[in-house]
Coordinates of C-alpha atoms in Angstrom, one line a residue:
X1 CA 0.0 0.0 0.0
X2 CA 1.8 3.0 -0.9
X3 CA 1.4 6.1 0.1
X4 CA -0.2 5.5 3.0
X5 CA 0.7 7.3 6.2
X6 CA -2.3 9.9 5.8
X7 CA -5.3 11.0 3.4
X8 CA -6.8 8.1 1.3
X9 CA -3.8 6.0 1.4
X10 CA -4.9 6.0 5.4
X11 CA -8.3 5.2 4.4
X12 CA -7.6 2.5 2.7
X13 CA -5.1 0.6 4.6
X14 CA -8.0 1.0 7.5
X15 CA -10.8 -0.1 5.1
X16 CA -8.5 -3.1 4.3
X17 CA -7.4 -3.7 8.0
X18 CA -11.0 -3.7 8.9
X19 CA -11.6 -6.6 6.2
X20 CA -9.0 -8.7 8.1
X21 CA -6.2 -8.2 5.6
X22 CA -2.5 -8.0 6.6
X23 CA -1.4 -4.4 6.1
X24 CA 1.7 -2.8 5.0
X25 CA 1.8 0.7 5.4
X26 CA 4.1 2.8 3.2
X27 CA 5.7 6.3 3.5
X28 CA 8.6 7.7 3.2
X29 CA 10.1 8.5 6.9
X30 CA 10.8 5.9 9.5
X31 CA 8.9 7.7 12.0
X32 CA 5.8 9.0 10.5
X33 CA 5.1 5.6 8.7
X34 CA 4.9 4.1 12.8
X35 CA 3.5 6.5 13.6
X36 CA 0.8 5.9 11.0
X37 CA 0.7 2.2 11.7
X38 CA 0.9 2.1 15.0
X39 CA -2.6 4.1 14.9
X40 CA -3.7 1.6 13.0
X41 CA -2.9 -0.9 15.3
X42 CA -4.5 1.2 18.2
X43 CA -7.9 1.7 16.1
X44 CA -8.5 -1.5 15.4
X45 CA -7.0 -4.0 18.2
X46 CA -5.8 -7.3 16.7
X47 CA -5.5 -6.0 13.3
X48 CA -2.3 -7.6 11.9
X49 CA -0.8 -3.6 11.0
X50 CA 3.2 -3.1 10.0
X51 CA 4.9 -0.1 8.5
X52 CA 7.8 0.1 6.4
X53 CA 9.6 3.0 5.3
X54 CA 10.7 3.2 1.9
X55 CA 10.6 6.0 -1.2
X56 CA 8.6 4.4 -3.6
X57 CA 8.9 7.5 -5.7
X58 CA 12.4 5.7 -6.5
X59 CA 13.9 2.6 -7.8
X60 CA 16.2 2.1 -4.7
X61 CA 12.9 2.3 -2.8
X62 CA 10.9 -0.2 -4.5
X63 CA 14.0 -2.6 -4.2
X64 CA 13.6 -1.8 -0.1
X65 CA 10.2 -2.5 -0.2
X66 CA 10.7 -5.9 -2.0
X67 CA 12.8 -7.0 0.3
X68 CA 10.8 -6.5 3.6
X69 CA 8.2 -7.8 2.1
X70 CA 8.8 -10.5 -0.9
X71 CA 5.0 -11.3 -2.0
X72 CA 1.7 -9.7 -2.1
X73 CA -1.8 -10.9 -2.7
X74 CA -3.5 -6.8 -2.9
X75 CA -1.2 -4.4 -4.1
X76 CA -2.7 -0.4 -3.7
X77 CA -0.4 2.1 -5.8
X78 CA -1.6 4.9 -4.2
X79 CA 1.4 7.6 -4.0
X80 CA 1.1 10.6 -5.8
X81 CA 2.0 14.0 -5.6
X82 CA -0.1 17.5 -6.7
X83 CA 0.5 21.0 -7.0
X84 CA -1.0 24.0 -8.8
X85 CA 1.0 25.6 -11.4
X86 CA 0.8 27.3 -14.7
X87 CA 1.5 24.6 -17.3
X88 CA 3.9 27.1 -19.2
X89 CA 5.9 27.4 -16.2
X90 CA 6.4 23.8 -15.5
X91 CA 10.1 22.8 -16.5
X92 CA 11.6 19.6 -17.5
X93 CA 12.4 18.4 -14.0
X94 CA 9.2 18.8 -12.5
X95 CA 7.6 17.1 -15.8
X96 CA 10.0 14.0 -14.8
X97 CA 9.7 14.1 -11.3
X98 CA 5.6 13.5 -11.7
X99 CA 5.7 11.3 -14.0
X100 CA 8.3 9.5 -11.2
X101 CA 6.8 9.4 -8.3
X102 CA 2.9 9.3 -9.7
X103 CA 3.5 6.9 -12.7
X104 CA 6.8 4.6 -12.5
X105 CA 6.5 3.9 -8.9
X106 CA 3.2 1.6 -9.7
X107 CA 5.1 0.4 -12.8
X108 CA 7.8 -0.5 -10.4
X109 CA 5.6 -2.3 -8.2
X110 CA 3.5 -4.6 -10.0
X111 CA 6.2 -5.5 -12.1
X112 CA 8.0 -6.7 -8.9
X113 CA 5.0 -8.7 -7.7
X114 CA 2.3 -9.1 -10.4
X115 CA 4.1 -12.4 -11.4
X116 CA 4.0 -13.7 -8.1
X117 CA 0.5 -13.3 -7.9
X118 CA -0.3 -14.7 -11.5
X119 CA 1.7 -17.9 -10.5
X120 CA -0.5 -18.0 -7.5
X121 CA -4.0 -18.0 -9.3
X122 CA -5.1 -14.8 -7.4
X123 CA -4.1 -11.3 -6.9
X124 CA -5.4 -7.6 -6.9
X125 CA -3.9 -4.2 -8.3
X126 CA -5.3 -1.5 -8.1
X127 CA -4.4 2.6 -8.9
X128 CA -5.2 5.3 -7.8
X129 CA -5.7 7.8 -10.8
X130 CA -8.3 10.6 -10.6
X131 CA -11.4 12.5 -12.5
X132 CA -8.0 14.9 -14.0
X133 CA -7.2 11.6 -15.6
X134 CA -10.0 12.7 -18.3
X135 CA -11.1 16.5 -17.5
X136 CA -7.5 17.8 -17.4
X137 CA -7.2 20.9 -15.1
X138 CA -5.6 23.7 -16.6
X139 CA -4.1 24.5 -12.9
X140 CA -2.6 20.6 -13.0
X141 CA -1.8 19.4 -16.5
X142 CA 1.9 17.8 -15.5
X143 CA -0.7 15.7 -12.7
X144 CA -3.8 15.2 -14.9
X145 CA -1.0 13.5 -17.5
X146 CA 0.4 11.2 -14.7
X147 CA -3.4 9.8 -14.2
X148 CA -4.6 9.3 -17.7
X149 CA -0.5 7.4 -17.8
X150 CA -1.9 5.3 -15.1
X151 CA -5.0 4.3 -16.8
X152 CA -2.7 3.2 -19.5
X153 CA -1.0 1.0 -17.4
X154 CA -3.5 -0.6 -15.6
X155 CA -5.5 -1.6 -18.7
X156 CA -2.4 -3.1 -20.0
X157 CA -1.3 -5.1 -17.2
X158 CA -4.3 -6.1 -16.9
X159 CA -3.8 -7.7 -20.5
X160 CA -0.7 -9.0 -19.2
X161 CA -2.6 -11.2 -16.2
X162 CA -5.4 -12.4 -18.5
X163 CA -6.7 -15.4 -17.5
X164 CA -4.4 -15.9 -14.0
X165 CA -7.3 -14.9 -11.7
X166 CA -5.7 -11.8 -10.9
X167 CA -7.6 -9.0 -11.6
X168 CA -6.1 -4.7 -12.6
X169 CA -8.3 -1.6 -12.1
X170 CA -7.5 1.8 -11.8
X171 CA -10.3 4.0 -9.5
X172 CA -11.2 7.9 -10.9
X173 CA -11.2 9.3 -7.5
X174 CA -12.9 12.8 -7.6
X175 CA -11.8 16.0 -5.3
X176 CA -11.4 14.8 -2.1
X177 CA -11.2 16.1 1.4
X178 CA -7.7 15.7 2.3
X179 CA -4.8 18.1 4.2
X180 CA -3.1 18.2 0.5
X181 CA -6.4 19.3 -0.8
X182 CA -7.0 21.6 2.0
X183 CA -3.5 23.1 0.9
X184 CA -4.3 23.5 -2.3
X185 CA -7.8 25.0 -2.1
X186 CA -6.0 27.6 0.3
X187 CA -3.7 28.5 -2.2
X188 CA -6.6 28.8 -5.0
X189 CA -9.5 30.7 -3.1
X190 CA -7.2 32.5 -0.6
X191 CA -5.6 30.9 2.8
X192 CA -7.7 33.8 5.0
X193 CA -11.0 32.5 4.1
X194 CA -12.5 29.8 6.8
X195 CA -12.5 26.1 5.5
X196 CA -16.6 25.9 4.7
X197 CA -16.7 28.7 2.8
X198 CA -13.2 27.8 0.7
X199 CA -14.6 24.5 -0.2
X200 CA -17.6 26.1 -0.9
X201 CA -16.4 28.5 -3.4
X202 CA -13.4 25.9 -4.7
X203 CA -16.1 23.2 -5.7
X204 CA -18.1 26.5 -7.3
X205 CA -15.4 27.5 -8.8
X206 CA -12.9 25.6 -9.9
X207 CA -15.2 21.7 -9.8
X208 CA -18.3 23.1 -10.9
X209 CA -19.9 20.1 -12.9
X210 CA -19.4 17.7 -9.5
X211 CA -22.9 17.0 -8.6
X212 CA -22.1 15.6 -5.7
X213 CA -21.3 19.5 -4.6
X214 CA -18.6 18.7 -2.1
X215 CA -14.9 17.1 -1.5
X216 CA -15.1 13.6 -1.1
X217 CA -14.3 11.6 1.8
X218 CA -10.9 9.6 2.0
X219 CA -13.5 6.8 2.7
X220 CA -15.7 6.8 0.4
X221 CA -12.6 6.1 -1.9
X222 CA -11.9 3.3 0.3
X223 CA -15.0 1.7 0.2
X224 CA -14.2 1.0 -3.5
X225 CA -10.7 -0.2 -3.1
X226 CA -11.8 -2.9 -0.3
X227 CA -14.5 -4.0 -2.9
X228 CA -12.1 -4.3 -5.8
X229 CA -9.2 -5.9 -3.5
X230 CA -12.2 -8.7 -2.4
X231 CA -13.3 -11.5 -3.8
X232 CA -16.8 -10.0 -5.1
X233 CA -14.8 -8.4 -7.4
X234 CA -13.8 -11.5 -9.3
X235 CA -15.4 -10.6 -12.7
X236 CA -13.8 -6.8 -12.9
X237 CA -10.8 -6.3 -14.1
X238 CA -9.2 -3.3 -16.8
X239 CA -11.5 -0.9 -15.3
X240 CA -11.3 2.2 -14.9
X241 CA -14.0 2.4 -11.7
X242 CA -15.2 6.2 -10.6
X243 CA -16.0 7.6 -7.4
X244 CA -15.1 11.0 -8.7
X245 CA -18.8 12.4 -7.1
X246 CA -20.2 12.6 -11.0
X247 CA -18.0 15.6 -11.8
X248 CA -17.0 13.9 -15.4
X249 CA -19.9 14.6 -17.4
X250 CA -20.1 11.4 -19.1
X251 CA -21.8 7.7 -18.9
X252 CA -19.1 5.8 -18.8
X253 CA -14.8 7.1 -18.5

């Protein structure tokens, strides 16, 4: 589970911890991915909850995180990074460093343990990606590429693990309620104005075709995870699954 010591990576690992699944929780420092998992540990007594510490964003880090934990049945690429900037302003670095951390670091990992879990006969894999996967924000162009990359990707592994009982989705999570987000809508609407308001006028504003009308929970993204992670979800597989709140204004992604 990457990405995981806060937000919706959080929500998951809890969703999934809650199902009776053994967790790893991700981040990058030693002591805030404890911190995170020993939370865990505290909400939900007898939950079988470990952290380790590893930079997904590089190859190094992936390496780490094979070797403290050499085989995984569910595998949640959640880590990601987001920022606000004018898309004529963004250099080359920054273009690389997204597409890094928010699109090779789920390459990285289901190529390290998709084929463990295709010579098993069962496995999960899922993405995180997001509604700027298909409405690109002008704000957020270097991050709406990274998520339309991941779609890519999951489709085609999921090509890859036809047939092995190991399914590949992506989720289309919408604007959600997270201390990133809060950050960001700050630095869109203005940091003075009080949170309810800011949402308020960020989901006018800036989301205006959401008809759920406000930020989505970090659960209600991990209700969809648990599902696809589960055995129900058995028959879905190269999906791209939305909880984006009905802000793309289409049937189907």
């Amino acid at each position: 589970m990457s990405g995981s010591t806060q937000g919706i990576g959080y929500a998951i690992a809890e969703a999934l911890a809650r199902c009776g699944a053994h967790v790893v929780v991700n981040g990058r420092g030693a002591e805030s991915t404890e911190a995170a998992a020993a939370r865990l540990r505290d909400e939900l007594p007898g939950a079988d909850v470990r952290g380790v510490a590893a930079d997904l964003g590089t190859a190094e880090g992936a390496e780490t995180m094979r070797e403290a934990v050499p085989e995984l049945d569910i595998l949640v690429n959640n880590l990601g990074i987001f920022g606000a900037r004018p898309v004529l302003e963004v250099d080359d670095d920054e273009w690389r460093r997204y597409f890094e951390v928010n699109v090779l670091s789920a390459v990285r990992l289901i190529r390290l343990y998709l084929p463990g879990m295709m010579e098993r006969g069962w496995g999960r894999v899922t993405a995180i990606a997001s509604d700027s996967a298909i409405v690109t924000p002008v704000e957020m162009v270097h991050y709406g590429m990274t998520k339309t990359a991941l779609l890519a990707v999951t489709r085609g592994y999921a090509k890859a693990a036809a047939g092995t009982g190991v399914t590949v989705n992506s989720v289309l999570a919408g604007p959600t309620h997270t201390a990133g987000v809060e950050t960001y809508v700050a630095d869109l609407v203005g940091g003075e104005v009080p949170w309810d308001e800011a949402q308020r006028r960020f989901m006018r504003e800036h989301r205006p075709y959401s008809l759920l009308q406000r930020l989505i929970e970090p659960e209600e993204i991990a209700h969809m995870v648990a599902y696809l992670s589960s055995e129900l979800a058995s028959a879905t597989t190269g999906g791209a699954l939305r909880v984006d709140g009905g802000y793309v204004d289409a049937i189907i992604p």
